[in-house]
XYZ file of C-alpha atoms in Angstrom:
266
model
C 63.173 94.694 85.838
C 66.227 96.115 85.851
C 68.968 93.814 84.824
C 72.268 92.506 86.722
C 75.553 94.926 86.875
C 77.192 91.697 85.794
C 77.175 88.452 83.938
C 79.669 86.410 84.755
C 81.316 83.868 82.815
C 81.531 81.799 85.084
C 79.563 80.449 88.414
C 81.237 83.038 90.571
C 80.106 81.174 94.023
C 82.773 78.028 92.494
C 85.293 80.264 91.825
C 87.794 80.609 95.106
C 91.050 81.269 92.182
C 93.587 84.223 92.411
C 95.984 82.987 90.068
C 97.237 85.935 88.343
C 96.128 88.106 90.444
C 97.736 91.576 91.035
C 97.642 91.976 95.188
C 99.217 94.794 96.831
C 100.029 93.619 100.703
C 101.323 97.071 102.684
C 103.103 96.316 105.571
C 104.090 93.042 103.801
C 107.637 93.286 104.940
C 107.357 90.957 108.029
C 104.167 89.779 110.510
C 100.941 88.868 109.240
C 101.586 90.882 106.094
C 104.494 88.367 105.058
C 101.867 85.435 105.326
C 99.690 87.620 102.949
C 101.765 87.981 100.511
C 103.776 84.312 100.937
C 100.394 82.920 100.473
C 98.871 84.799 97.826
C 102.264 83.992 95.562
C 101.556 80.518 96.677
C 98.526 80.697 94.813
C 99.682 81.722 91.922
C 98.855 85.228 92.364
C 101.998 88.472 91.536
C 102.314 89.369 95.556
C 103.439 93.074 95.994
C 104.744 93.756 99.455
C 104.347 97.926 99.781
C 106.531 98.141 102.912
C 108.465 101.157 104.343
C 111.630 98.819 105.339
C 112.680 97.965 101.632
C 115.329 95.477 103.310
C 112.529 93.550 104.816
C 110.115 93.666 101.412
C 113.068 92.224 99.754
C 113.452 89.827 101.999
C 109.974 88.667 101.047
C 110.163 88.787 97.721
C 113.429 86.699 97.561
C 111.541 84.082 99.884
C 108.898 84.177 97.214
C 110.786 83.907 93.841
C 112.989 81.321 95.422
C 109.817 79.040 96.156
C 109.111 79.616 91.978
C 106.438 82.495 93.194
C 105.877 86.121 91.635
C 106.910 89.207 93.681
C 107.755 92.802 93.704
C 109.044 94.355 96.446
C 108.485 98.368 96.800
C 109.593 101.370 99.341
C 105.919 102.627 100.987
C 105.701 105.111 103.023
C 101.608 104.417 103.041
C 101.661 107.876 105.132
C 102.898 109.994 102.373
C 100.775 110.444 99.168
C 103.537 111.032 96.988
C 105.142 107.268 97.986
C 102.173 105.622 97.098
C 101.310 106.804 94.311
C 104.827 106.331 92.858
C 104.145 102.646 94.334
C 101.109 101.893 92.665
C 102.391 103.559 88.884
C 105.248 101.209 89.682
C 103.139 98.421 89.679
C 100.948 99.236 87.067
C 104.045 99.628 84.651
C 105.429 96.102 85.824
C 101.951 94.710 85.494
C 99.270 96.972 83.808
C 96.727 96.353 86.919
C 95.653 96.071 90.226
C 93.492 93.851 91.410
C 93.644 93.193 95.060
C 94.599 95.500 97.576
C 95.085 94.676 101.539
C 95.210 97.101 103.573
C 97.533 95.895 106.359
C 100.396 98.249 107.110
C 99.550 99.797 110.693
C 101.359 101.115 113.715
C 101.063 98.759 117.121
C 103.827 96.409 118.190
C 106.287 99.648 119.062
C 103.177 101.207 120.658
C 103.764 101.521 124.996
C 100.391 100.776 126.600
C 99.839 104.581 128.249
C 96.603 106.389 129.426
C 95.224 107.707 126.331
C 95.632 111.449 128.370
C 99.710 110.271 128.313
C 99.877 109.958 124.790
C 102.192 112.300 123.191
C 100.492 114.403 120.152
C 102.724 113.383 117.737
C 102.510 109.684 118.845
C 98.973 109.942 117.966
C 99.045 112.199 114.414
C 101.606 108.912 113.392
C 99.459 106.268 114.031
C 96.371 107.804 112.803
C 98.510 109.053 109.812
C 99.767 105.303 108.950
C 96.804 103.262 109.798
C 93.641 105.453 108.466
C 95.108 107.597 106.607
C 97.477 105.415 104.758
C 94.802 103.090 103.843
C 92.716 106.049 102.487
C 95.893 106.878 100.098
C 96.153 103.909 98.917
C 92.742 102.736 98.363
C 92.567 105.911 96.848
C 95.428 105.008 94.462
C 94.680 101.875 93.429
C 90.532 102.576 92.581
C 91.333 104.459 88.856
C 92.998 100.828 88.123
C 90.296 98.622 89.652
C 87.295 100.962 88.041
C 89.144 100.241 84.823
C 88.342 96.949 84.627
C 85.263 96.762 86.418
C 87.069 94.642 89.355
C 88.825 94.683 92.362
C 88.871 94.138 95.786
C 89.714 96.446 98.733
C 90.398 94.735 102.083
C 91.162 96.951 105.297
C 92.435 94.751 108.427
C 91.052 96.289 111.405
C 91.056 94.388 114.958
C 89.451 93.011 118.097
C 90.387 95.409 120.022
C 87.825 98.062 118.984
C 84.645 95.742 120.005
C 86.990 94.903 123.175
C 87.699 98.612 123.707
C 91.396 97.928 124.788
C 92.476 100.232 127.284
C 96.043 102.067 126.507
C 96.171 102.121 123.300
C 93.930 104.731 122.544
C 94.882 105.933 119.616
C 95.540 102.540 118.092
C 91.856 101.777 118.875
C 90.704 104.558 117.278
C 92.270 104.364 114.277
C 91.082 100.347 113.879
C 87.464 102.141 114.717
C 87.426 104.066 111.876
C 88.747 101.791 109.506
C 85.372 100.184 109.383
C 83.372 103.101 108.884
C 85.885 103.644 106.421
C 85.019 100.204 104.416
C 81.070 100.399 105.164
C 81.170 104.185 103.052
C 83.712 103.078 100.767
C 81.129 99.939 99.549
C 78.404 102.123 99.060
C 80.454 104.552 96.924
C 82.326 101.446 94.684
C 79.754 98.508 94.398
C 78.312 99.852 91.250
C 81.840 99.946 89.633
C 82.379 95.971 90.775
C 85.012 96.853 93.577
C 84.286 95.220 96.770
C 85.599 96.408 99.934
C 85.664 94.289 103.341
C 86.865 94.529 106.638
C 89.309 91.716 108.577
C 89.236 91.781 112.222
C 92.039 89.874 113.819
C 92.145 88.772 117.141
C 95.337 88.507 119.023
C 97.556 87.188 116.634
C 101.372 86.287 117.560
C 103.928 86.755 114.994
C 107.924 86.470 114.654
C 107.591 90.227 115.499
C 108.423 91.088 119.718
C 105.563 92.413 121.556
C 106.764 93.693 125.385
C 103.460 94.686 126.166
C 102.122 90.595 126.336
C 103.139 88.279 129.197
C 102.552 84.917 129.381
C 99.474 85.310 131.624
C 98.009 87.909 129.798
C 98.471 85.640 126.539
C 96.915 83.131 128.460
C 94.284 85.171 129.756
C 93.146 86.406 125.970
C 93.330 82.434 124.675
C 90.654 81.171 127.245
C 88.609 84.280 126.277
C 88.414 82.561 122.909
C 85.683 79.902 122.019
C 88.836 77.965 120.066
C 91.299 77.624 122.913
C 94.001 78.038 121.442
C 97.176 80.998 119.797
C 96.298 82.707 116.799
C 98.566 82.364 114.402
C 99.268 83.907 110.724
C 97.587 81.658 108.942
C 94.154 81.213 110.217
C 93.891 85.140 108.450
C 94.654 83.858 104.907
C 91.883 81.906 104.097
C 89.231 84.405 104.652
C 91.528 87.212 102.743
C 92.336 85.187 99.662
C 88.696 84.248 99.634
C 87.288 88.060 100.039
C 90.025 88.833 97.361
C 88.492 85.696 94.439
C 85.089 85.354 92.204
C 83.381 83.697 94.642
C 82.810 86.704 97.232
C 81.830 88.768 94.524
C 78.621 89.767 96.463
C 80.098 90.647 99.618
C 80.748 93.926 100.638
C 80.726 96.368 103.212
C 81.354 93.648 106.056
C 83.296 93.558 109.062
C 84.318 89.449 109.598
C 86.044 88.672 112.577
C 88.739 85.840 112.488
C 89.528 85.497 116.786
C 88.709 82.241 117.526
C 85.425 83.676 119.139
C 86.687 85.926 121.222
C 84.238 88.862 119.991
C 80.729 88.100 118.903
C 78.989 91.109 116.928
């Protein structure tokens, strides 16, 4: 019989802790991303916010030490492989791992709704650039660390609007749609090396951040789509991410969850 890849010290089902932890948040500079990483200090865990507006990653990370948490705050350009790789040697000097990354940075709330034939070329190499490629870079970075130690966790957030197929934002869509095939090969290739990799799919979740492109009806419209009648906030992301990201989900991977208040069923 062949025997298990691991043998854990400890009942890994029991064991929801990320204290000391080593997460890398992109995009963690303001949105959901700032919950990520707010929460994950929270915890006890060294919250990294990778964010191409430095101002707004330091913002974080002074909200963070000043509540007696552990941050680091560093320029990503997730686009660009030079950026993060200088990102993730950057954290690795400051603290000799990764353990966690979530893949969260992603072009949409300066997206125009437009017919996908109206979308300018370079409008659509960008956002395919930042939110498929950039997670491949740094998931990329981030795995010689992880195989290392025999652990980590890779968590791409996708969305609800590829099993809605959202019209107008076409190349949004697309790029959401290939982040899970993304994760489902990814597993297969990283499972034996005890790296999971998952898939969060928000639904329409309101931040601090403006969106023109929601009214009031059409917010209204999207909450009584939900089985849970009511705005998605922040927060009803973190508990499924800081759980994918502990022990206990050690044998999940490959999986798309959706957090939308019901609004898609797979």
């Amino acid at each position: 019989m062949n025997q298990p890849l691991h043998h854990p010290a400890v009942p890994y089902g029991r064991d929801f802790n990320v204290t000391d932890r080593v997460v890398i948040v992109t995009g963690g500079g303001q949105g959901i991303g700032r919950e990520y990483a707010r929460q994950f200090a929270a915890g006890g865990a060294h919250a990294i916010i990778a964010e191409a507006n430095l101002d707004r990653a330091r913002a974080v990370e002074a909200e963070i030490t000043a509540a007696g948490g552990s941050a680091l705050a560093v320029h990503t350009d997730v686009g660009d492989p030079s950026s993060v790789d200088a990102m993730v040697t950057e954290v690795t000097r400051v603290h000799g791992r990764v353990d966690v990354l979530v893949n969260n940075a992603g072009i949409f709330t300066s997206l125009k709704m437009k017919p996908f034939e109206d979308i300018p070329f370079d409008e659509w190499e960008r956002v395919l650039r930042v939110n498929i490629t950039g997670c491949y870079l740094t998931a990329r970075a981030v795995t010689p660390s992880m195989r290392a130690q025999n652990w980590g966790r890779i968590i791409n957030i996708t969305s609800g609007s590829v099993p809605l197929g959202v019209r107008n934002y076409l190349h949004y869509v697309t790029s959401k749609s290939a982040l899970i095939g993304m994760t489902n090969s990814m597993a297969r290739e990283l499972g034996a090396d005890g790296i999971t990799v998952n898939a969060v799919q928000p639904g329409g979740t309101f931040t601090e951040i403006p969106r023109e492109t929601i009214t009031d009806e059409g917010k209204a419209r999207l909450i009584a789509s939900q089985c849970i009648p009511r705005e998605e906030v922040p927060m009803d992301l973190v508990g499924l991410v800081m759980f994918l990201s502990s022990p206990a989900a050690s044998f999940i991977t490959g999986q798309t969850i959706a957090v939308d208040g019901g609004l898609t069923h797979w």
